[in-house]
Tab-separated table of C-alpha atoms and ligand atoms in Angstrom:
chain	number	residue	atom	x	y	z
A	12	UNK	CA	111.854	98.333	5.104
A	13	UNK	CA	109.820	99.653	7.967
A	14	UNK	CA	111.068	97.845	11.641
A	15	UNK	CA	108.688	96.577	13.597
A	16	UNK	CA	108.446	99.326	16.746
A	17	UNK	CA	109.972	98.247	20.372
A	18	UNK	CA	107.062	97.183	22.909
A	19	UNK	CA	107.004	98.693	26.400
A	20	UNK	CA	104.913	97.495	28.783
A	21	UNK	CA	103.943	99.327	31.990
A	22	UNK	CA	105.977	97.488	34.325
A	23	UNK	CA	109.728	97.403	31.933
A	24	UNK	CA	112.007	100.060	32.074
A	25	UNK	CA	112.839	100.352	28.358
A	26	UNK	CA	116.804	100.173	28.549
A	27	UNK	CA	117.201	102.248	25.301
A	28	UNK	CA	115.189	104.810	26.140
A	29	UNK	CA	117.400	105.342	29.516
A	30	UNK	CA	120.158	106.064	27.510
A	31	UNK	CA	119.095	109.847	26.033
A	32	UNK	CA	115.724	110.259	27.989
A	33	UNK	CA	114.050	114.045	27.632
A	34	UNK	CA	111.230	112.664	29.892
A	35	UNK	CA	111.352	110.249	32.686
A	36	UNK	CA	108.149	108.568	34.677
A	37	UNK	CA	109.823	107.582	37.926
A	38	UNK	CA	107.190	105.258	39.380
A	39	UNK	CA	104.327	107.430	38.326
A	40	UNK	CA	100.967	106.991	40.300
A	41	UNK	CA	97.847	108.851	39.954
A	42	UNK	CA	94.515	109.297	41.763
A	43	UNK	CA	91.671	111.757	40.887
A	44	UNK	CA	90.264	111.878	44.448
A	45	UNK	CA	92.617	111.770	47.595
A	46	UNK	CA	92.380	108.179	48.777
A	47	UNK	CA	90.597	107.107	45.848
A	48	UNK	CA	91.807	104.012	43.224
A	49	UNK	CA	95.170	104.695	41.189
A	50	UNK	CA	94.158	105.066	37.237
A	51	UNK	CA	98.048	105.278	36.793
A	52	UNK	CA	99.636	102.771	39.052
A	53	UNK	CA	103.321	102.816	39.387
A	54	UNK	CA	104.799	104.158	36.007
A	55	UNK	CA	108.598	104.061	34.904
A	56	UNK	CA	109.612	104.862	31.432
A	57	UNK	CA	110.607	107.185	29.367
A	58	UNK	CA	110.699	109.321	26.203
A	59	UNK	CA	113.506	110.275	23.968
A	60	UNK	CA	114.394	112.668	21.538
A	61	UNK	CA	114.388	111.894	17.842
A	62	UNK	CA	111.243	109.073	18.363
A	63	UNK	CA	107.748	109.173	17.962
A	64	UNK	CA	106.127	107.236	20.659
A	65	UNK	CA	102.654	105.854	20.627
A	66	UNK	CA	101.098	104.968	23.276
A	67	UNK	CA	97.990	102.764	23.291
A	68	UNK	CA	96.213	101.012	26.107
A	69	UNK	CA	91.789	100.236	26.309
A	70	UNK	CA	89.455	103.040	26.694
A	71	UNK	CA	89.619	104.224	30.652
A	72	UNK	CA	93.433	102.944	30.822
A	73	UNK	CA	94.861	106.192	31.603
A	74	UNK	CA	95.901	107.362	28.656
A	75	UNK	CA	94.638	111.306	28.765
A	76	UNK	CA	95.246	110.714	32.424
A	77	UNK	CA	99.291	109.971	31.494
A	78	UNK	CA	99.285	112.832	29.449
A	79	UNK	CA	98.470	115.440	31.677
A	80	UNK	CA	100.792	114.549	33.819
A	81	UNK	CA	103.735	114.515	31.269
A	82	UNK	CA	102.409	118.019	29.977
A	83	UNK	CA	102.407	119.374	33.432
A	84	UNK	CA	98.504	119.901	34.147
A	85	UNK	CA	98.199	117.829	36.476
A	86	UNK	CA	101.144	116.415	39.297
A	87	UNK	CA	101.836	112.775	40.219
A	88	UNK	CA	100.377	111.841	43.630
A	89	UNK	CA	103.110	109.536	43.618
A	90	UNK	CA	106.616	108.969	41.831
A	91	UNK	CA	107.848	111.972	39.746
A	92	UNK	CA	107.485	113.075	35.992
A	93	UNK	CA	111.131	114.666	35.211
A	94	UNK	CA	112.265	116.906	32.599
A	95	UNK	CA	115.679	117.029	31.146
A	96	UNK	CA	116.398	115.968	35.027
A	97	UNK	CA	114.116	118.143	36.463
A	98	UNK	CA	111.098	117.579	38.569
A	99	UNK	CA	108.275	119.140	36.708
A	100	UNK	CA	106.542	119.449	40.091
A	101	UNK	CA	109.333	121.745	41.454
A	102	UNK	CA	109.433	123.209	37.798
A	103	UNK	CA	108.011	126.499	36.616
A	104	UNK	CA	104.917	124.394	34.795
A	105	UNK	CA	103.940	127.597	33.468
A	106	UNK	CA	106.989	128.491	31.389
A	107	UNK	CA	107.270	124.376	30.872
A	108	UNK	CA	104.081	124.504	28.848
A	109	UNK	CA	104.524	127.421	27.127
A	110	UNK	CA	107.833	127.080	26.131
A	111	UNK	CA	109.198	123.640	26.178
A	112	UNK	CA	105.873	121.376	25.166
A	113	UNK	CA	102.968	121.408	22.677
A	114	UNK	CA	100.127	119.926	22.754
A	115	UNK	CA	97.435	118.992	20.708
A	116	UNK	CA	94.055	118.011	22.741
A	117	UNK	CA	91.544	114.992	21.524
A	118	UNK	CA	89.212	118.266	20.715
A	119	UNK	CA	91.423	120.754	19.338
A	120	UNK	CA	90.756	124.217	21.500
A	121	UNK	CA	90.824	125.682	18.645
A	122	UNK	CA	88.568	129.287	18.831
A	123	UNK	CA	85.803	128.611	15.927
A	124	UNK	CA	85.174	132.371	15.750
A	125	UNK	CA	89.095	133.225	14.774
A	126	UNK	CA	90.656	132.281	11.584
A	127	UNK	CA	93.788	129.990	11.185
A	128	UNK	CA	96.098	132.667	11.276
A	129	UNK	CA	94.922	134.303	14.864
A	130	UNK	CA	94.816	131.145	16.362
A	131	UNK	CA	98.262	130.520	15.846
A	132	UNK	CA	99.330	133.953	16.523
A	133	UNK	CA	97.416	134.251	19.608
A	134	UNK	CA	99.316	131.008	21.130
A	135	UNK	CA	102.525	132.558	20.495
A	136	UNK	CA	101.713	136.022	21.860
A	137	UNK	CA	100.334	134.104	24.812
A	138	UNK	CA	103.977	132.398	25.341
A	139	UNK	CA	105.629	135.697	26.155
A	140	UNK	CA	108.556	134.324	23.918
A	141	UNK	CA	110.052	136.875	21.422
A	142	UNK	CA	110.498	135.877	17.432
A	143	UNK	CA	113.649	136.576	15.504
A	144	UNK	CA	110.942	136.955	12.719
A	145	UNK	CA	107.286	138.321	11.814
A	146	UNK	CA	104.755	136.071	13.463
A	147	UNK	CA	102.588	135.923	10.586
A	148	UNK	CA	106.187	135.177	8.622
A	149	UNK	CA	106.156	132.064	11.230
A	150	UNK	CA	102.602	130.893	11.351
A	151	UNK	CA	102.337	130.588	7.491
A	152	UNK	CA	105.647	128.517	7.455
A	153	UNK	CA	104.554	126.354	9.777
A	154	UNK	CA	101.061	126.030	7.946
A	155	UNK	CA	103.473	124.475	4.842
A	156	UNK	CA	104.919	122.515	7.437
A	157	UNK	CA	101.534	120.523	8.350
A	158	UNK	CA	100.579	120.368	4.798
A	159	UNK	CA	97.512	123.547	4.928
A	160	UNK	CA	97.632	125.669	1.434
A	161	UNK	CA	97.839	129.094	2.388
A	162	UNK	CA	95.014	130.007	1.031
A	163	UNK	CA	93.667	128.410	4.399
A	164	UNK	CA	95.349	131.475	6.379
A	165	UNK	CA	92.410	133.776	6.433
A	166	UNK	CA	89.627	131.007	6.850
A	167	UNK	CA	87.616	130.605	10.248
A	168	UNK	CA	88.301	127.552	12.196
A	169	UNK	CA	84.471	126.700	11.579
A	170	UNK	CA	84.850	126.530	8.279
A	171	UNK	CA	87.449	123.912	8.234
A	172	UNK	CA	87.413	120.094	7.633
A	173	UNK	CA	88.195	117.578	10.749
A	174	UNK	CA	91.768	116.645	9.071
A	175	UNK	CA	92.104	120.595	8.645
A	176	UNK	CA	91.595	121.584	11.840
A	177	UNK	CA	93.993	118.737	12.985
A	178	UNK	CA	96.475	119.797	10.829
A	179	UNK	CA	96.002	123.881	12.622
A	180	UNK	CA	96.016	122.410	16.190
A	181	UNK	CA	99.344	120.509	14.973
A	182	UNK	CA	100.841	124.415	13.883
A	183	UNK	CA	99.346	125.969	16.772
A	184	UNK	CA	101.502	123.419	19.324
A	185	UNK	CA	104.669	123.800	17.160
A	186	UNK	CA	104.475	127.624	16.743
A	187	UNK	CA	106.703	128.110	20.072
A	188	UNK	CA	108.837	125.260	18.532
A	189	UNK	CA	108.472	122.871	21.747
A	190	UNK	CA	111.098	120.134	21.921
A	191	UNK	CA	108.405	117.815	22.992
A	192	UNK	CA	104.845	117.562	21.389
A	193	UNK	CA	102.863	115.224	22.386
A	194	UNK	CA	98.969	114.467	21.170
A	195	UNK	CA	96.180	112.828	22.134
A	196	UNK	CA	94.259	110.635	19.344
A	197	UNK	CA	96.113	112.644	16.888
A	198	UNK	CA	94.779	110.647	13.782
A	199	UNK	CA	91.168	109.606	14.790
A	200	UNK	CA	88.212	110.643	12.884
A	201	UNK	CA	90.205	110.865	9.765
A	202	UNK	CA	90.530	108.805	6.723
A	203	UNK	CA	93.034	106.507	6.190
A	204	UNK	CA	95.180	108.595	3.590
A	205	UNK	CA	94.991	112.188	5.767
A	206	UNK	CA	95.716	109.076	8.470
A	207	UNK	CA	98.927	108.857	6.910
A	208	UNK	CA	99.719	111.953	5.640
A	209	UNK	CA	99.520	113.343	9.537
A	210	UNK	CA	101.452	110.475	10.865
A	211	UNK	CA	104.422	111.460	8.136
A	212	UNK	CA	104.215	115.207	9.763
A	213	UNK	CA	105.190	113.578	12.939
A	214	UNK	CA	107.444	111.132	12.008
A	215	UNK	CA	109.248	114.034	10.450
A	216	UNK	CA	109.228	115.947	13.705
A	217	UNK	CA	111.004	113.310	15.553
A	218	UNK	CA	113.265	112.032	12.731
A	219	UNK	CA	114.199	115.239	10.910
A	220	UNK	CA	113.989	118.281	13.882
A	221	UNK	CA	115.051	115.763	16.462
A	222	UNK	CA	111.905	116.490	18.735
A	223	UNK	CA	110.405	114.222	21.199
A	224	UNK	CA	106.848	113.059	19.636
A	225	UNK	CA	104.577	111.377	22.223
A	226	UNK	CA	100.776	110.480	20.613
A	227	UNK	CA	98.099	108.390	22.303
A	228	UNK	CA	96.163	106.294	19.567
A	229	UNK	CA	93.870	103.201	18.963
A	230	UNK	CA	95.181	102.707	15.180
A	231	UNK	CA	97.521	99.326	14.918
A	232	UNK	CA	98.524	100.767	12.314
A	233	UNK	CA	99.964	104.500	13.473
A	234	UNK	CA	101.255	102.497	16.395
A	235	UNK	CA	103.277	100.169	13.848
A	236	UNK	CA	104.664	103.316	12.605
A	237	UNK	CA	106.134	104.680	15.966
A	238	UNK	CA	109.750	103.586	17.271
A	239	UNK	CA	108.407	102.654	20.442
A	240	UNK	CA	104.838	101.705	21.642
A	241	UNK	CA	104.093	101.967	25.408
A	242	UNK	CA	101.279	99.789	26.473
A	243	UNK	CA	98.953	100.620	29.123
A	244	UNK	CA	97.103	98.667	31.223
A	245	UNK	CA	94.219	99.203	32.682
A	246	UNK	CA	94.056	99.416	36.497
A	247	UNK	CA	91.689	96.780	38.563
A	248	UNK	CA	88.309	98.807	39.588
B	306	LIG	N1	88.425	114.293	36.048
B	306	LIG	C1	88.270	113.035	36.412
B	306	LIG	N2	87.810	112.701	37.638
B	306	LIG	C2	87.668	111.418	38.035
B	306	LIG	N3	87.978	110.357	37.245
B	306	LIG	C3	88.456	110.624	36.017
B	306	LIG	C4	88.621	111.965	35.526
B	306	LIG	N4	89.122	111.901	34.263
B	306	LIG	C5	89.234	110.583	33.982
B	306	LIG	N5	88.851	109.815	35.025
B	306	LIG	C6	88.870	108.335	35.075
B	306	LIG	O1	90.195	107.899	34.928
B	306	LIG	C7	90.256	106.723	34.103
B	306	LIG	C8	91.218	106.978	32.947
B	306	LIG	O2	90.691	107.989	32.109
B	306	LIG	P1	91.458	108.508	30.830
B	306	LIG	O3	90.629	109.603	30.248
B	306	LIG	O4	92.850	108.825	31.186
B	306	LIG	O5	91.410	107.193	29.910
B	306	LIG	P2	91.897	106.976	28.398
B	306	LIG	O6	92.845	105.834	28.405
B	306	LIG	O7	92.366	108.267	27.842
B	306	LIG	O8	90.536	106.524	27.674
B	306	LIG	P3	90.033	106.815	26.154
B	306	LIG	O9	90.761	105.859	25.263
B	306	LIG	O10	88.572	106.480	26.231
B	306	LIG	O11	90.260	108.257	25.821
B	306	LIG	C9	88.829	106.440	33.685
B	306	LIG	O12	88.335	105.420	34.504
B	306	LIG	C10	88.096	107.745	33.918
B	306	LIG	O13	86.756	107.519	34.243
B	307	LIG	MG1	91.652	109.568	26.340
């Protein structure tokens, strides 16, 4: 039997999640434009290892907005996003993003032009990080892990399906084996059994590796799949 996820909302302070948090929002606010309105207003929560999160909220409720600030790209211009403890502003965000999150973007950045294989390769040559084994060894064990024949290996991004590419973005953000991955709109544009078969890659993330999983989505149905759904609400214009 599947239990029904726990609902956050922006203003409670989940008391579970405080217990073994990886990532804390400690009253989070954001603004694009100095002076300008908050689209994150006032933000605590937090994320823990071994759950997939989902968060979900209206179109132009912050969600992107939330997380680039949990993957370091952008900085609060008020509260603090911590890591294991740490202030991500004081952080090395470089290092942080190379090393200790993945992420898989609404488009992919995936390079058309390169096949599978480079595009995974060239993330983890990127990350400076040395490999107890081949890359290549790597990058076609982690294509078994999100479900890509390896046949696929050789193949130019272009060539690719939308649930195919999804499935190389999801490699491409594992291959430095980040603690945290999170993903926004991980399962849109897809139909409902590659739906399924993507949310099962990261429920295994979380459950079986232990890893933080943290994906922004408008399916009820992902969302009932998560441990924890944080609901955001959309900021008065
Ligand atoms: N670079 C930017 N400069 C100024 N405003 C921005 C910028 N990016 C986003 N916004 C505004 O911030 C608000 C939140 O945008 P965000 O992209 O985080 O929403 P979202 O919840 O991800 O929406 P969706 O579900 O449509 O993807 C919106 O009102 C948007 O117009
Ligand atoms: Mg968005």
């Amino acid at each position: 039997m599947t239990k029904a996820p726990v609902e956050q909302t922006n203003a409670a302070h989940d008391e579970a999640a405080a217990r073994n948090p990886v990532l804390v929002l400690d009253d989070v606010s954001y603004a694009y434009a100095k002076g300008g309105r908050n689209v994150i207003s006032h933000i605590s929560t937090s994320f823990r290892s071994g759950e997939v999160t989902s968060i979900v909220g209206p179109s132009g409720a912050g969600k992107t907005t939330l997380l680039s600030l949990i993957s370091g790209l952008t900085t609060p211009t008020g509260g603090a996003v911590l890591f294991d403890g740490r202030d991500l502003a004081t952080m090395d965000r470089y290092r942080y993003r190379s090393r200790d999150i993945g992420v898989i973007f609404q488009s992919f950045n995936l390079l058309p032009q390169l096949t599978v294989l480079e595009n995974i390769m060239l993330t983890m040559d990127a990350s400076g990080k040395r490999f107890d084994r081949p890359k290549k060894e790597i990058a076609l064990d982690l294509l078994r892990q999100v479900h890509l024949p390896e046949r696929y290996a050789g193949e130019r991004i272009l060539h690719l399906s939308g649930g195919e590419q999804q499935r190389v973005a999801i490699a491409r953000a594992l291959s430095d084996d980040p603690h945290v991955i999170i993903a926004d709109e991980p399962t849109g544009n897809l139909d409902g059994a590659t739906q399924a078969d993507i949310m099962r890659i990261f429920t295994d993330l979380a459950h079986k590796d232990g890893r933080c999983v943290i994906i922004v989505t408008h399916s009820p149905q992902i969302a009932a799949q998560s441990d924890t759904v944080f609901k955001l609400n959309p900021q008065p214009r």
